[in-house]
JSON list of C-alpha atoms in Angstrom, two decimals:
[
{"chain": "Y", "resi": 1, "resn": "MET", "atom": "CA", "xyz": [-34.08, 5.29, 36.10]},
{"chain": "Y", "resi": 2, "resn": "ARG", "atom": "CA", "xyz": [-33.09, 5.09, 32.52]},
{"chain": "Y", "resi": 3, "resn": "HIS", "atom": "CA", "xyz": [-30.24, 7.04, 31.00]},
{"chain": "Y", "resi": 4, "resn": "LEU", "atom": "CA", "xyz": [-31.66, 8.55, 27.63]},
{"chain": "Y", "resi": 5, "resn": "PRO", "atom": "CA", "xyz": [-29.06, 10.15, 25.42]},
{"chain": "Y", "resi": 6, "resn": "ASN", "atom": "CA", "xyz": [-31.26, 12.85, 25.01]},
{"chain": "Y", "resi": 7, "resn": "GLY", "atom": "CA", "xyz": [-31.78, 13.71, 28.68]},
{"chain": "Y", "resi": 8, "resn": "VAL", "atom": "CA", "xyz": [-30.47, 16.65, 30.33]},
{"chain": "Y", "resi": 9, "resn": "SER", "atom": "CA", "xyz": [-28.08, 14.81, 32.68]},
{"chain": "Y", "resi": 10, "resn": "PHE", "atom": "CA", "xyz": [-26.24, 13.29, 29.36]},
{"chain": "Y", "resi": 11, "resn": "LEU", "atom": "CA", "xyz": [-25.73, 16.25, 27.67]},
{"chain": "Y", "resi": 12, "resn": "ARG", "atom": "CA", "xyz": [-24.53, 17.99, 30.96]},
{"chain": "Y", "resi": 13, "resn": "ASN", "atom": "CA", "xyz": [-20.95, 16.83, 31.37]},
{"chain": "Y", "resi": 14, "resn": "SER", "atom": "CA", "xyz": [-20.31, 15.96, 27.68]},
{"chain": "Y", "resi": 15, "resn": "LYS", "atom": "CA", "xyz": [-16.93, 18.46, 27.23]},
{"chain": "Y", "resi": 16, "resn": "SER", "atom": "CA", "xyz": [-15.57, 17.18, 30.37]},
{"chain": "Y", "resi": 17, "resn": "ARG", "atom": "CA", "xyz": [-16.21, 13.62, 29.16]},
{"chain": "Y", "resi": 18, "resn": "ARG", "atom": "CA", "xyz": [-14.99, 14.19, 25.69]},
{"chain": "Y", "resi": 19, "resn": "GLU", "atom": "CA", "xyz": [-11.44, 15.83, 27.16]},
{"chain": "Y", "resi": 20, "resn": "LYS", "atom": "CA", "xyz": [-11.38, 12.87, 29.55]},
{"chain": "Y", "resi": 21, "resn": "GLN", "atom": "CA", "xyz": [-11.88, 10.28, 26.91]},
{"chain": "Y", "resi": 22, "resn": "LEU", "atom": "CA", "xyz": [-9.06, 12.00, 24.41]},
{"chain": "Y", "resi": 23, "resn": "ARG", "atom": "CA", "xyz": [-6.69, 12.43, 27.37]},
{"chain": "Y", "resi": 24, "resn": "ARG", "atom": "CA", "xyz": [-6.93, 8.39, 27.95]},
{"chain": "Y", "resi": 25, "resn": "LEU", "atom": "CA", "xyz": [-6.36, 8.05, 24.30]},
{"chain": "Y", "resi": 26, "resn": "ALA", "atom": "CA", "xyz": [-3.40, 10.08, 24.11]},
{"chain": "Y", "resi": 27, "resn": "GLN", "atom": "CA", "xyz": [-2.19, 8.32, 27.10]},
{"chain": "Y", "resi": 28, "resn": "MET", "atom": "CA", "xyz": [-2.70, 4.74, 25.53]},
{"chain": "Y", "resi": 29, "resn": "ARG", "atom": "CA", "xyz": [-0.89, 6.10, 22.29]},
{"chain": "Y", "resi": 30, "resn": "ALA", "atom": "CA", "xyz": [2.20, 7.22, 24.19]},
{"chain": "Y", "resi": 31, "resn": "ALA", "atom": "CA", "xyz": [2.57, 3.69, 26.10]},
{"chain": "Y", "resi": 32, "resn": "LYS", "atom": "CA", "xyz": [2.32, 2.22, 23.00]},
{"chain": "Y", "resi": 33, "resn": "GLU", "atom": "CA", "xyz": [5.06, 4.27, 21.29]},
{"chain": "Y", "resi": 34, "resn": "ARG", "atom": "CA", "xyz": [7.25, 3.73, 24.55]},
{"chain": "Y", "resi": 35, "resn": "LYS", "atom": "CA", "xyz": [6.54, -0.11, 23.68]},
{"chain": "Y", "resi": 36, "resn": "ARG", "atom": "CA", "xyz": [7.72, 0.42, 20.35]},
{"chain": "Y", "resi": 37, "resn": "MET", "atom": "CA", "xyz": [11.06, 2.18, 21.26]},
{"chain": "Y", "resi": 38, "resn": "GLU", "atom": "CA", "xyz": [11.90, -0.41, 23.81]},
{"chain": "Y", "resi": 39, "resn": "ARG", "atom": "CA", "xyz": [11.72, -3.26, 21.19]},
{"chain": "Y", "resi": 40, "resn": "GLY", "atom": "CA", "xyz": [13.64, -1.43, 18.63]},
{"chain": "Y", "resi": 41, "resn": "PRO", "atom": "CA", "xyz": [13.44, -1.36, 14.95]},
{"chain": "Y", "resi": 42, "resn": "VAL", "atom": "CA", "xyz": [11.18, -4.13, 13.52]},
{"chain": "Y", "resi": 43, "resn": "GLU", "atom": "CA", "xyz": [12.77, -6.04, 10.49]},
{"chain": "Y", "resi": 44, "resn": "ARG", "atom": "CA", "xyz": [10.01, -6.27, 7.94]},
{"chain": "Y", "resi": 45, "resn": "ALA", "atom": "CA", "xyz": [9.33, -9.12, 6.13]},
{"chain": "Y", "resi": 46, "resn": "PRO", "atom": "CA", "xyz": [10.27, -8.97, 2.24]},
{"chain": "Y", "resi": 47, "resn": "LYS", "atom": "CA", "xyz": [7.59, -8.01, -0.01]},
{"chain": "Y", "resi": 48, "resn": "MET", "atom": "CA", "xyz": [6.26, -10.65, -2.54]},
{"chain": "Y", "resi": 49, "resn": "VAL", "atom": "CA", "xyz": [7.31, -10.32, -5.98]},
{"chain": "Y", "resi": 50, "resn": "ARG", "atom": "CA", "xyz": [4.76, -10.85, -8.79]},
{"chain": "Y", "resi": 51, "resn": "TRP", "atom": "CA", "xyz": [5.54, -13.89, -10.73]},
{"chain": "Y", "resi": 52, "resn": "HIS", "atom": "CA", "xyz": [4.55, -14.52, -14.50]},
{"chain": "Y", "resi": 53, "resn": "PRO", "atom": "CA", "xyz": [4.82, -17.67, -15.82]},
{"chain": "Y", "resi": 54, "resn": "PHE", "atom": "CA", "xyz": [5.22, -16.67, -19.59]},
{"chain": "Y", "resi": 55, "resn": "GLU", "atom": "CA", "xyz": [7.66, -14.49, -21.21]},
{"chain": "Y", "resi": 56, "resn": "PHE", "atom": "CA", "xyz": [8.62, -13.43, -24.80]},
{"chain": "Y", "resi": 57, "resn": "ALA", "atom": "CA", "xyz": [11.68, -12.66, -26.29]},
{"chain": "Y", "resi": 58, "resn": "VAL", "atom": "CA", "xyz": [12.80, -10.07, -29.04]},
{"chain": "Y", "resi": 59, "resn": "ARG", "atom": "CA", "xyz": [15.92, -10.99, -31.09]},
{"chain": "Y", "resi": 60, "resn": "ASP", "atom": "CA", "xyz": [17.51, -7.99, -33.45]},
{"chain": "Y", "resi": 61, "resn": "LYS", "atom": "CA", "xyz": [18.63, -10.03, -36.65]},
{"chain": "Y", "resi": 62, "resn": "ARG", "atom": "CA", "xyz": [21.26, -7.29, -37.39]},
{"chain": "Y", "resi": 63, "resn": "THR", "atom": "CA", "xyz": [23.45, -7.81, -34.09]},
{"chain": "Y", "resi": 64, "resn": "GLY", "atom": "CA", "xyz": [21.67, -11.25, -32.87]},
{"chain": "Y", "resi": 65, "resn": "GLU", "atom": "CA", "xyz": [21.21, -9.52, -29.35]},
{"chain": "Y", "resi": 66, "resn": "VAL", "atom": "CA", "xyz": [18.31, -10.96, -27.46]},
{"chain": "Y", "resi": 67, "resn": "ALA", "atom": "CA", "xyz": [16.13, -9.51, -24.76]},
{"chain": "Y", "resi": 68, "resn": "TRP", "atom": "CA", "xyz": [13.55, -11.42, -22.66]},
{"chain": "Y", "resi": 69, "resn": "HIS", "atom": "CA", "xyz": [10.48, -10.03, -20.97]},
{"chain": "Y", "resi": 70, "resn": "ASP", "atom": "CA", "xyz": [7.73, -11.08, -18.93]},
{"chain": "Y", "resi": 71, "resn": "LEU", "atom": "CA", "xyz": [4.60, -11.64, -20.49]},
{"chain": "Y", "resi": 72, "resn": "VAL", "atom": "CA", "xyz": [2.40, -9.60, -17.84]},
{"chain": "Y", "resi": 73, "resn": "SER", "atom": "CA", "xyz": [-0.47, -9.40, -20.16]},
{"chain": "Y", "resi": 74, "resn": "VAL", "atom": "CA", "xyz": [-1.29, -9.37, -24.31]},
{"chain": "Y", "resi": 75, "resn": "ARG", "atom": "CA", "xyz": [-1.82, -5.42, -23.99]},
{"chain": "Y", "resi": 76, "resn": "HIS", "atom": "CA", "xyz": [1.85, -5.23, -22.13]},
{"chain": "Y", "resi": 77, "resn": "ALA", "atom": "CA", "xyz": [3.44, -7.48, -25.08]},
{"chain": "Y", "resi": 78, "resn": "GLU", "atom": "CA", "xyz": [1.54, -5.06, -27.71]},
{"chain": "Y", "resi": 79, "resn": "ILE", "atom": "CA", "xyz": [2.91, -1.89, -26.04]},
{"chain": "Y", "resi": 80, "resn": "ALA", "atom": "CA", "xyz": [6.30, -3.33, -26.05]},
{"chain": "Y", "resi": 81, "resn": "PHE", "atom": "CA", "xyz": [6.33, -4.38, -29.56]},
{"chain": "Y", "resi": 82, "resn": "ARG", "atom": "CA", "xyz": [4.86, -1.01, -30.59]},
{"chain": "Y", "resi": 83, "resn": "MET", "atom": "CA", "xyz": [7.80, 0.86, -28.82]},
{"chain": "Y", "resi": 84, "resn": "LEU", "atom": "CA", "xyz": [10.46, -1.46, -30.63]},
{"chain": "Y", "resi": 85, "resn": "LEU", "atom": "CA", "xyz": [8.58, -0.83, -33.82]},
{"chain": "Y", "resi": 86, "resn": "GLN", "atom": "CA", "xyz": [8.48, 2.96, -33.52]},
{"chain": "Y", "resi": 87, "resn": "ALA", "atom": "CA", "xyz": [12.30, 3.19, -31.93]},
{"chain": "Y", "resi": 88, "resn": "GLU", "atom": "CA", "xyz": [13.29, 1.33, -35.42]},
{"chain": "Y", "resi": 89, "resn": "LYS", "atom": "CA", "xyz": [11.44, 4.17, -37.81]},
{"chain": "Y", "resi": 90, "resn": "ILE", "atom": "CA", "xyz": [13.44, 6.54, -35.94]},
{"chain": "Y", "resi": 91, "resn": "VAL", "atom": "CA", "xyz": [16.79, 4.77, -36.45]}
]
């Protein structure tokens, strides 16, 4: 006798089977949570910090102040210089 997914016997207890499966999954989740609580808090590994091999500096000739920044991309440098020039026009 073959069990076909479209057979009458397959569809007869589908609701009770689904509820049973949901109960089993809920019990498994509860067991996992109990184990987590027994172990206590987990110390997370520190996140990796992105490292950029190049940096650029901007020096104010009036004050001699120098600021170094990581060169993330050419676009990033362009935006930074544009902001500096716009700030200079305001002052």
